[in-house]
Short mmCIF file of C-alpha atoms in Angstrom, two decimals:
data_model
loop_
_atom_site.label_atom_id
_atom_site.label_comp_id
_atom_site.label_asym_id
_atom_site.label_seq_id
_atom_site.Cartn_x
_atom_site.Cartn_y
_atom_site.Cartn_z
CA MET A 18 30.20 81.92 83.51
CA ALA A 19 32.96 81.33 85.49
CA GLU A 20 35.29 77.87 85.75
CA GLU A 21 34.60 76.25 89.13
CA VAL A 22 37.90 77.09 91.29
CA GLN A 23 38.90 73.65 92.02
CA LYS A 24 39.44 73.28 95.60
CA HIS A 25 41.95 70.89 96.71
CA SER A 26 43.75 69.17 100.10
CA VAL A 27 45.43 70.45 102.65
CA HIS A 28 48.06 67.64 102.06
CA THR A 29 48.28 68.13 97.88
CA LEU A 30 48.51 72.01 98.74
CA VAL A 31 52.07 70.82 101.25
CA PHE A 32 53.00 68.49 99.14
CA ARG A 33 53.32 70.55 95.63
CA SER A 34 55.38 72.92 98.11
CA LEU A 35 57.81 70.58 99.39
CA LYS A 36 58.14 69.64 95.47
CA ARG A 37 58.65 73.24 94.79
CA THR A 38 60.75 74.60 97.77
CA HIS A 39 62.74 70.19 96.42
CA ASP A 40 63.23 71.88 93.04
CA MET A 41 64.38 74.94 94.17
CA PHE A 42 66.89 74.88 96.14
CA VAL A 43 67.76 71.05 95.09
CA ALA A 44 70.65 72.32 93.03
CA ASP A 45 72.47 74.56 96.78
CA ASN A 46 76.29 75.07 94.94
CA ALA A 47 77.13 74.84 98.37
CA LYS A 48 77.17 70.89 97.77
CA PRO A 49 80.61 69.44 97.02
CA ILE A 50 80.56 68.15 93.42
CA PRO A 51 81.93 64.45 92.84
CA LEU A 52 85.51 63.31 92.69
CA ASP A 53 86.59 63.63 88.95
CA GLU A 54 89.37 60.76 89.05
CA GLU A 55 91.42 62.19 86.42
CA SER A 56 91.54 65.32 87.67
CA HIS A 57 92.00 64.62 90.71
CA LYS A 58 95.58 62.57 89.87
CA VAL A 59 96.00 65.82 87.34
CA LYS A 60 95.73 68.37 90.70
CA MET A 61 98.07 65.88 92.78
CA ALA A 62 100.49 65.36 90.49
CA VAL A 63 101.32 69.16 90.74
CA LYS A 64 101.17 69.26 93.76
CA LEU A 65 103.27 67.38 94.78
CA ARG A 66 106.07 68.62 92.22
CA THR A 67 105.36 71.56 93.92
CA GLU A 68 105.56 71.00 97.12
CA TYR A 69 107.58 68.13 97.78
CA GLY A 70 109.63 68.27 94.24
CA SER A 71 113.09 68.69 95.78
CA VAL A 72 112.65 65.05 97.72
CA LEU A 73 110.44 63.19 95.87
CA HIS A 74 113.97 60.51 94.76
CA MET A 75 115.09 60.47 98.24
CA PRO A 76 114.69 56.86 99.38
CA THR A 77 111.25 55.50 101.04
CA LEU A 78 110.95 52.86 103.05
CA LYS A 79 108.87 49.11 101.51
CA GLU A 80 107.76 48.62 105.52
CA ASN A 81 106.21 51.82 104.56
CA LEU A 82 104.53 50.84 100.71
CA ARG A 83 103.90 47.23 102.53
CA GLU A 84 101.66 49.17 105.06
CA LYS A 85 100.01 50.91 101.90
CA GLY A 86 99.34 47.40 100.62
CA GLY A 87 102.12 46.94 98.24
CA PRO A 88 104.14 49.76 95.40
CA ASN A 89 101.58 50.02 92.95
CA THR A 90 98.69 49.35 95.20
CA GLY A 91 96.65 52.39 95.01
CA ASP A 92 99.89 54.92 93.90
CA PRO A 93 98.19 56.89 91.22
CA TYR A 94 101.69 58.10 90.01
CA GLU A 95 103.08 54.77 88.83
CA HIS A 96 106.91 54.30 90.33
CA LYS A 97 108.83 52.03 89.38
CA GLN A 98 110.84 50.00 90.84
CA TYR A 99 114.86 50.17 89.45
CA SER A 100 115.22 46.72 87.78
CA GLY A 101 119.01 46.07 89.66
CA ASN A 102 116.57 45.01 91.66
CA GLN A 103 113.64 43.02 91.24
CA GLY A 104 114.51 39.58 92.01
CA GLN A 105 116.60 41.01 95.11
CA GLU A 106 115.84 42.01 99.10
CA VAL A 107 116.06 45.68 98.94
CA GLU A 108 116.27 48.14 102.06
CA TYR A 109 115.04 50.77 100.02
CA MET A 110 112.09 51.42 97.52
CA VAL A 111 113.45 54.38 94.92
CA THR A 112 110.45 56.84 94.34
CA GLY A 113 112.41 59.40 92.33
CA THR A 114 112.38 59.79 88.30
CA HIS A 115 115.78 59.36 88.96
CA LEU A 116 117.79 56.16 89.22
CA TYR A 117 120.24 55.69 92.02
CA PRO A 118 123.32 55.49 92.06
CA SER A 119 122.86 57.90 89.87
CA GLY A 120 126.93 58.35 88.97
CA PRO A 121 127.70 57.35 85.68
CA GLY A 122 129.53 54.01 85.89
CA VAL A 123 128.64 53.24 89.41
CA ALA A 124 127.24 49.48 89.20
CA LEU A 125 124.45 49.35 92.02
CA THR A 126 126.72 46.49 94.52
CA ALA A 127 127.05 45.30 97.97
CA ASP A 128 129.47 47.58 98.56
CA THR A 129 127.17 50.72 96.95
CA LYS A 130 123.67 49.37 98.25
CA VAL A 131 122.08 51.62 100.15
CA GLN A 132 121.22 50.07 104.12
CA ARG A 133 118.90 51.50 106.11
CA MET A 134 121.03 52.90 108.58
CA PRO A 135 123.86 54.50 106.48
CA SER A 136 126.36 56.05 108.45
CA GLU A 137 127.88 58.83 108.10
CA SER A 138 131.45 57.86 107.47
CA ALA A 139 129.94 55.25 104.44
CA ALA A 140 127.77 57.92 102.19
CA GLN A 141 131.04 60.55 103.01
CA SER A 142 133.06 57.68 100.99
CA LEU A 143 130.56 57.01 98.44
CA ALA A 144 130.38 60.83 98.00
CA GLY A 145 133.26 60.37 97.45
CA ALA A 146 133.74 57.14 94.96
CA LEU A 147 131.23 58.82 92.86
CA PRO A 148 132.67 61.09 90.06
CA THR A 149 133.31 64.75 90.71
CA SER A 150 131.62 67.34 88.05
CA GLN A 151 131.68 70.92 86.80
CA SER A 152 127.49 70.63 87.57
CA ARG A 153 128.68 69.11 91.88
CA LEU A 154 131.31 72.33 92.13
CA ASP A 155 128.32 74.33 91.26
CA ALA A 156 125.96 73.37 94.05
CA ASN A 157 128.33 73.42 96.88
CA ARG A 158 128.62 76.93 96.01
CA THR A 159 124.83 77.61 95.41
CA ALA A 160 124.30 75.66 98.38
CA ALA A 161 126.53 77.87 100.24
CA GLY A 162 124.83 81.36 98.90
CA VAL A 163 121.19 80.38 100.26
CA GLY A 164 121.63 83.03 103.23
CA ASP A 165 122.72 85.37 101.20
CA ILE A 166 120.11 84.67 97.83
CA TYR A 167 117.04 85.42 100.43
CA ARG A 168 119.20 87.75 102.19
CA HIS A 169 119.39 89.97 98.64
CA ALA A 170 116.32 88.76 97.24
CA GLY A 171 114.45 91.61 100.14
CA ILE A 172 113.20 88.24 102.99
CA SER A 173 114.92 87.70 106.36
CA GLU A 174 116.39 84.55 107.91
CA ARG A 175 113.93 83.61 109.74
CA SER A 176 111.30 83.28 107.10
CA GLN A 177 113.09 79.99 106.01
CA PRO A 178 111.39 77.51 108.07
CA PRO A 179 113.37 76.70 111.45
CA GLY A 180 115.63 74.14 112.11
CA MET A 181 115.62 72.65 107.88
CA SER A 182 117.97 73.74 105.59
CA VAL A 183 117.87 71.66 101.95
CA ALA A 184 121.58 70.92 100.89
CA ILE A 185 121.84 70.09 97.48
CA VAL A 186 124.79 67.73 97.53
CA GLU A 187 125.26 66.73 92.95
CA ALA A 188 126.68 62.83 92.11
CA GLY A 189 127.36 62.84 88.47
CA GLY A 190 125.34 65.05 87.07
CA ASN A 191 122.51 64.33 88.88
CA LYS A 192 120.58 66.53 92.54
CA ASN A 193 120.22 64.39 94.94
CA SER A 194 118.52 66.82 97.74
CA ALA A 195 118.11 65.80 101.89
CA LEU A 196 116.85 67.74 104.48
CA MET A 197 119.48 68.09 107.00
CA PRO A 198 118.57 70.10 110.29
CA LYS A 199 120.48 73.67 111.01
CA LYS A 200 121.03 75.87 113.81
CA ALA A 201 118.58 78.15 113.88
CA PRO A 202 119.19 81.29 112.14
CA THR A 203 119.96 84.19 114.61
CA MET A 204 119.63 88.55 114.13
CA PRO A 205 123.10 90.02 112.83
CA LYS A 206 125.47 90.95 116.19
CA PRO A 207 125.90 94.17 115.86
CA GLN A 208 129.03 96.63 115.40
CA TRP A 209 130.96 97.12 119.20
CA HIS A 210 131.01 101.11 119.29
CA PRO A 211 132.43 103.49 121.91
CA PRO A 212 131.05 104.79 124.39
CA TRP A 213 130.26 108.58 123.69
CA LYS A 214 131.06 110.48 127.46
CA LEU A 215 129.83 114.52 128.59
CA TYR A 216 133.00 116.37 128.35
CA ARG A 217 132.00 120.70 127.98
CA VAL A 218 129.36 122.51 129.04
CA ILE A 219 128.12 125.53 127.45
CA SER A 220 126.71 128.70 128.75
CA GLY A 221 125.58 132.06 127.23
CA HIS A 222 121.86 131.70 126.52
CA LEU A 223 118.43 133.28 128.02
CA GLY A 224 116.35 130.96 126.94
CA TRP A 225 115.95 127.09 125.83
CA VAL A 226 118.58 125.85 122.89
CA ARG A 227 115.52 125.59 120.16
CA CYS A 228 117.62 124.63 117.41
CA ILE A 229 122.08 123.76 116.69
CA ALA A 230 123.97 123.80 113.40
CA VAL A 231 127.71 122.92 112.50
CA GLU A 232 129.25 125.46 109.94
CA PRO A 233 131.35 123.31 107.31
CA GLY A 234 134.84 125.16 107.93
CA ASN A 235 135.09 122.76 111.60
CA GLN A 236 135.18 126.07 113.75
CA TRP A 237 132.10 127.13 115.00
CA PHE A 238 129.28 126.50 115.28
CA VAL A 239 125.75 128.29 115.87
CA THR A 240 122.41 127.45 118.01
CA GLY A 241 118.69 129.63 117.79
CA SER A 242 117.72 129.88 121.15
CA ALA A 243 113.92 131.05 122.86
CA ASP A 244 115.54 134.03 124.31
CA ARG A 245 115.27 135.20 120.20
CA THR A 246 119.22 135.60 119.39
CA ILE A 247 121.10 133.84 117.84
CA LYS A 248 124.53 133.14 119.09
CA ILE A 249 128.18 131.79 117.28
CA TRP A 250 130.64 129.72 119.42
CA ASP A 251 134.34 128.50 118.47
CA LEU A 252 133.96 124.71 117.85
CA ALA A 253 137.56 124.56 120.33
CA SER A 254 137.00 126.06 122.99
CA GLY A 255 133.40 126.67 123.44
CA LYS A 256 133.98 130.05 123.75
CA LEU A 257 131.26 132.35 122.67
CA LYS A 258 132.47 134.61 119.53
CA LEU A 259 128.84 136.89 118.03
CA SER A 260 125.35 137.76 118.60
CA LEU A 261 123.04 138.04 116.59
CA THR A 262 119.31 139.73 117.36
CA GLY A 263 116.51 140.14 115.33
CA HIS A 264 113.86 137.66 115.04
CA ILE A 265 111.25 138.81 117.54
CA SER A 266 110.22 135.56 118.90
CA THR A 267 112.03 132.15 119.62
CA VAL A 268 114.35 130.72 116.58
CA ARG A 269 113.77 128.10 115.81
CA GLY A 270 115.92 127.10 112.54
CA VAL A 271 119.55 128.28 111.60
CA ILE A 272 121.88 125.71 109.14
CA VAL A 273 124.88 127.26 107.82
CA SER A 274 124.72 127.44 103.42
CA ALA A 275 128.11 125.09 101.99
CA ARG A 276 127.87 127.35 98.25
CA SER A 277 127.83 130.87 99.72
CA PRO A 278 129.15 133.04 103.41
CA TYR A 279 125.68 133.10 104.17
CA LEU A 280 123.31 131.45 108.05
CA PHE A 281 120.04 131.05 107.71
CA SER A 282 116.82 130.84 110.69
CA CYS A 283 113.52 130.89 110.62
CA GLY A 284 111.13 132.01 114.01
CA GLU A 285 107.85 131.65 115.78
CA ASP A 286 107.74 134.98 113.68
CA LYS A 287 106.83 133.39 110.63
CA GLN A 288 109.94 134.91 110.09
CA VAL A 289 112.86 133.04 107.72
CA LYS A 290 116.21 135.05 107.20
CA CYS A 291 119.42 135.25 105.11
CA TRP A 292 121.68 136.36 107.12
CA ASP A 293 125.05 138.11 105.32
CA LEU A 294 128.13 136.23 108.12
CA GLU A 295 130.57 139.64 105.75
CA TYR A 296 128.51 142.07 107.21
CA ASN A 297 126.83 139.84 110.11
CA LYS A 298 123.35 141.47 108.68
CA VAL A 299 120.32 140.54 107.30
CA ILE A 300 120.09 140.41 103.42
CA ARG A 301 116.87 138.73 103.02
CA HIS A 302 113.12 137.96 104.51
CA TYR A 303 111.70 135.27 102.97
CA HIS A 304 107.81 135.85 103.43
CA GLY A 305 105.24 133.60 102.82
CA HIS A 306 104.60 131.39 106.06
CA LEU A 307 101.18 132.29 108.08
CA SER A 308 101.99 130.80 111.36
CA ALA A 309 105.53 129.74 113.10
CA VAL A 310 108.68 128.22 110.73
CA TYR A 311 109.82 125.07 113.18
CA GLY A 312 112.61 124.13 110.68
CA LEU A 313 114.47 124.61 108.02
CA ASP A 314 117.01 123.05 104.98
CA LEU A 315 119.29 124.01 101.92
CA HIS A 316 119.18 121.88 98.90
CA PRO A 317 122.95 120.52 98.75
CA THR A 318 123.80 121.22 94.93
CA ILE A 319 121.31 124.01 94.13
CA ASP A 320 120.31 126.78 95.50
CA VAL A 321 117.21 126.45 96.98
CA LEU A 322 115.69 126.42 101.23
CA VAL A 323 112.56 124.47 102.05
CA THR A 324 111.30 125.63 105.17
CA CYS A 325 108.74 124.19 107.21
CA SER A 326 105.85 125.50 109.26
CA ARG A 327 103.18 125.05 111.82
CA ASP A 328 100.81 126.06 108.31
CA SER A 329 101.27 122.97 107.31
CA THR A 330 102.67 123.43 104.77
CA ALA A 331 106.55 123.56 103.03
CA ARG A 332 107.25 126.19 101.20
CA ILE A 333 111.07 126.45 98.75
CA TRP A 334 112.40 129.91 98.10
CA ASP A 335 114.97 130.55 95.65
CA VAL A 336 117.82 131.59 97.76
CA ARG A 337 118.26 134.65 95.32
CA THR A 338 115.62 135.66 94.66
CA LYS A 339 113.71 135.22 97.53
CA ALA A 340 110.99 134.25 95.48
CA SER A 341 108.48 131.41 96.55
CA VAL A 342 109.15 128.40 93.51
CA HIS A 343 106.87 125.29 95.46
CA THR A 344 103.86 126.15 98.57
CA LEU A 345 104.83 121.62 99.66
CA SER A 346 100.59 121.68 100.46
CA GLY A 347 99.07 118.40 101.73
CA HIS A 348 99.70 117.25 105.25
CA THR A 349 97.27 118.20 107.67
CA ASN A 350 98.85 119.16 110.66
CA ALA A 351 101.37 121.41 111.11
CA VAL A 352 104.96 120.42 109.28
CA ALA A 353 108.07 119.77 111.90
CA THR A 354 110.90 118.57 110.38
CA VAL A 355 112.13 118.80 107.27
CA LYS A 356 115.44 117.53 105.20
CA CYS A 357 116.39 117.50 101.64
CA GLN A 358 119.01 115.77 99.30
CA ALA A 359 120.31 115.67 95.53
CA ALA A 360 118.93 112.58 95.15
CA GLU A 361 114.94 111.06 94.94
CA PRO A 362 113.31 112.52 96.56
CA GLN A 363 114.74 115.29 97.25
CA ILE A 364 112.72 116.15 99.96
CA ILE A 365 111.12 115.01 102.73
CA THR A 366 108.76 116.24 105.28
CA GLY A 367 107.31 114.41 108.75
CA SER A 368 104.35 116.41 110.45
CA HIS A 369 102.35 116.33 113.89
CA ASP A 370 99.73 114.56 111.42
CA THR A 371 101.76 111.37 112.21
CA THR A 372 102.80 110.60 108.55
CA ILE A 373 106.03 111.67 106.37
CA ARG A 374 105.92 112.20 102.90
CA LEU A 375 108.06 112.14 100.39
CA TRP A 376 108.56 115.17 97.34
CA ASP A 377 108.38 115.80 93.47
CA LEU A 378 110.59 118.64 93.39
CA VAL A 379 109.94 119.57 89.80
CA ALA A 380 106.12 118.79 90.36
CA GLY A 381 106.50 120.20 93.72
CA LYS A 382 103.32 117.60 94.43
CA THR A 383 103.71 114.50 96.90
CA ARG A 384 105.65 111.86 95.70
CA VAL A 385 104.82 109.49 98.82
CA THR A 386 103.22 109.53 102.19
CA LEU A 387 103.83 107.32 105.12
CA THR A 388 101.92 106.11 107.50
CA ASN A 389 103.13 103.80 109.71
CA HIS A 390 103.91 106.41 112.65
CA LYS A 391 100.78 106.26 115.41
CA LYS A 392 101.75 110.15 116.90
CA SER A 393 103.48 112.78 115.24
CA VAL A 394 106.67 112.95 113.86
CA ARG A 395 108.95 115.89 115.15
CA ALA A 396 111.98 114.41 113.28
CA VAL A 397 114.21 113.29 110.60
CA VAL A 398 117.79 111.62 109.53
CA LEU A 399 118.98 111.33 106.16
CA HIS A 400 122.09 108.83 106.46
CA PRO A 401 125.04 110.64 105.54
CA ARG A 402 125.90 107.12 103.22
CA HIS A 403 123.20 104.31 102.60
CA TYR A 404 120.11 105.36 100.45
CA THR A 405 118.06 104.99 104.01
CA PHE A 406 116.61 107.76 106.35
CA ALA A 407 115.14 106.81 110.00
CA SER A 408 112.12 108.81 111.84
CA GLY A 409 111.53 109.79 115.39
CA SER A 410 108.06 109.62 117.39
CA PRO A 411 106.84 108.50 120.50
CA ASP A 412 105.78 105.95 119.04
CA ASN A 413 108.95 104.40 117.62
CA ILE A 414 112.09 105.37 115.12
CA LYS A 415 111.70 103.56 112.10
CA GLN A 416 114.11 103.13 109.19
CA TRP A 417 113.06 103.18 105.69
CA LYS A 418 114.17 102.43 102.00
CA PHE A 419 115.08 105.86 99.25
CA PRO A 420 113.70 105.76 97.08
CA ASP A 421 109.73 105.13 98.18
CA GLY A 422 110.46 104.64 101.26
CA ASN A 423 110.24 101.15 101.97
CA PHE A 424 110.49 100.06 106.40
CA ILE A 425 113.14 98.59 106.94
CA GLN A 426 112.59 97.88 111.21
CA ASN A 427 111.35 99.50 114.24
CA LEU A 428 113.78 101.06 116.70
CA SER A 429 112.26 100.89 119.88
CA GLY A 430 112.93 101.43 123.65
CA HIS A 431 113.32 104.95 123.54
CA ASN A 432 110.03 105.92 125.04
CA ALA A 433 109.57 109.68 125.29
CA ILE A 434 109.00 112.79 123.04
CA ILE A 435 111.50 112.17 119.97
CA ASN A 436 112.09 116.67 118.84
CA THR A 437 115.24 115.25 117.35
CA LEU A 438 117.61 112.79 115.78
CA ALA A 439 121.21 112.85 113.92
CA VAL A 440 123.38 109.64 112.39
CA ASN A 441 126.96 109.60 111.66
CA SER A 442 128.74 107.49 109.18
CA ASP A 443 129.86 104.71 111.67
CA GLY A 444 126.38 104.30 111.60
CA VAL A 445 125.29 105.37 115.07
CA LEU A 446 122.02 107.07 115.33
CA VAL A 447 121.68 109.15 118.14
CA SER A 448 117.81 110.09 119.01
CA GLY A 449 116.84 113.06 121.70
CA ALA A 450 113.56 112.87 123.53
CA ASP A 451 112.02 115.78 125.81
CA ASN A 452 112.67 114.64 129.05
CA GLY A 453 116.63 114.87 128.58
CA THR A 454 116.95 110.88 127.75
CA MET A 455 119.38 110.48 124.94
CA HIS A 456 119.77 106.96 123.56
CA LEU A 457 122.40 105.80 120.93
CA TRP A 458 121.71 102.93 118.60
CA ASP A 459 123.92 100.49 116.56
CA TRP A 460 122.62 101.86 111.76
CA ARG A 461 122.79 98.45 110.96
CA THR A 462 121.41 96.67 113.80
CA GLY A 463 118.63 98.23 115.51
CA TYR A 464 120.72 97.77 119.42
CA ASN A 465 120.38 99.98 121.47
CA PHE A 466 124.06 100.58 123.09
CA GLN A 467 124.07 102.86 125.13
CA ARG A 468 121.57 105.40 127.41
CA VAL A 469 123.04 109.35 128.19
CA HIS A 470 120.96 111.16 131.42
CA ALA A 471 123.63 114.60 131.49
CA ALA A 472 122.39 116.59 134.28
CA VAL A 473 120.65 119.51 134.54
CA GLN A 474 122.72 123.17 134.92
CA PRO A 475 123.07 124.48 138.58
CA GLY A 476 119.83 126.18 139.01
CA SER A 477 117.80 124.91 136.45
CA LEU A 478 114.50 123.19 137.86
CA ASP A 479 115.15 119.01 136.23
CA SER A 480 112.23 119.75 134.59
CA GLU A 481 114.04 121.89 132.30
CA SER A 482 115.46 119.24 131.31
CA GLY A 483 114.99 118.11 127.15
CA ILE A 484 116.63 118.04 124.51
CA PHE A 485 115.67 120.09 121.77
CA ALA A 486 118.66 119.19 119.15
CA CYS A 487 121.72 117.56 118.33
CA VAL A 488 124.37 117.57 115.52
CA PHE A 489 127.28 115.61 114.47
CA ASP A 490 130.25 117.95 113.62
CA GLN A 491 132.13 118.24 110.09
CA SER A 492 134.28 114.95 111.49
CA GLU A 493 132.04 113.12 113.91
CA SER A 494 134.21 113.20 116.15
CA ARG A 495 131.87 115.64 118.90
CA LEU A 496 127.95 115.38 119.46
CA LEU A 497 126.63 118.43 120.03
CA THR A 498 123.05 118.59 122.22
CA ALA A 499 120.31 122.11 122.77
CA GLU A 500 119.18 121.49 125.69
CA ALA A 501 116.80 123.41 127.76
CA ASP A 502 118.59 124.60 130.71
CA LYS A 503 119.58 127.33 128.56
CA THR A 504 123.49 125.07 127.42
CA ILE A 505 125.26 123.34 124.36
CA LYS A 506 126.12 120.01 125.90
CA VAL A 507 129.49 118.94 123.73
CA TYR A 508 130.31 114.63 123.75
CA LYS A 509 133.01 113.41 122.75
CA GLU A 510 133.64 109.10 122.51
CA ASP A 511 135.79 107.01 125.02
CA ASP A 512 139.67 107.05 123.75
CA THR A 513 139.42 104.43 126.58
CA ALA A 514 137.31 101.69 125.54
CA THR A 515 137.99 99.00 124.65
CA GLU A 516 135.00 96.12 123.59
CA GLU A 517 137.25 93.86 125.68
CA THR A 518 135.87 96.45 128.79
CA HIS A 519 132.51 97.66 127.55
CA PRO A 520 130.80 94.85 126.08
CA VAL A 521 127.88 94.35 124.23
CA SER A 522 125.13 93.22 125.70
CA TRP A 523 123.39 91.76 123.28
CA LYS A 524 120.89 89.52 122.79
CA PRO A 525 119.02 88.85 120.03
CA GLU A 526 115.26 88.94 120.81
CA ILE A 527 116.28 92.65 122.02
CA ILE A 528 115.56 93.86 118.08
CA LYS A 529 113.09 94.08 116.56
CA ARG A 530 112.65 93.38 112.86
CA LYS A 531 110.42 93.78 110.85
CA ARG A 532 107.92 95.21 113.66
CA PHE A 533 105.41 97.92 111.94
#
């Protein structure tokens, strides 16, 4: 016969349930653990040295210690009073490990005793009385270069605590650190650049002028247009020298080789052509792109041509054999611009998928993808002297550092679709936009020192105001722009301008650094 099930009162069941619950949750990890005195002392000692090490040996007011019950009451670190002061009424207690005074051979007398409010002259005379040491000179040198150290470490001066800096004074080989007020760091003042002015307008094309390039000898320049022609112009006089026909749609890119008498062009007809300028004829075609070809560039040291297209790829071609060496795939939208350089990374592309890619030329693969832009990247330019580059997008112009594409700064304010960028050796960056505006920037500081909006050619609509391409000539004294009013405009620096007549209206808040 089965055992009878023992019956319990509701009261017993409730208390059993409570006991089980208590046993289950009594070891609650959220509850604070009991404080271990030894561990707490070690932790506080480490924290004290880490965070306040530089000021530990500064004098401490005795009054403050009295309030806390004297120097030794409740002091886990057992700071000792200097023996020379025992039996005397002292104004300050020395709490650091270095005894005061730290100079060897300087006795603690009424003259050297630190007063409650030492005057500046007394402090200077005391510092002068202490023996000179090589370490004092080294410290002075270090203290003077703190800002430089921060800058070289890649940390902006703004990252230091505003209004405070540590000044180091050596006294007989031991350091006494004192916090001294310092003026808040300011942004670097931009270099002065003379303003640029329009001095020539060249007409001749029957459609939008989409691309422009200056030949290495600086004698002439070449333009490509929506009228399907390529025109060569004399740079000095602005007169038309030659027209080349062969493309069956808008010409989107032109470049002149410095290594051979060749001109390369590409267009919306998917064609990439090589022109021999001794015969003024096409001698090679590069077949492979599946859609309009938007840009091209020549490698500066090896005979390869790089093109970018609406088919989301960039292609590398052997100039002589016409073979496609690599197809650079990875972008997810049209590739709008491509640039080459001799150093790594040798190829840089900007795309309508809002990314910039730095490519490994040998492997034909992406090294780095930069995703900071929020809108299409239509323009990329490499600085001729620095190992840096800039990219243009409707959200911002951004500057980057090679080889890994580290972000430098934003150039904000050109609120338009930026089609083109150009930079010269003096650090003048030019951005040209779809609405016909052109902004000129100081490369180092990102200061926008001039804004230009040239009038459209007579007979054109105001809506035909747009800059598609701009380039400096080889002397960097002329700036040429290719525009939507079917003209080429030539700008030069204003020779009569000085810093007095055109001062920099510089305001630190204009410059926005380190902001994504």
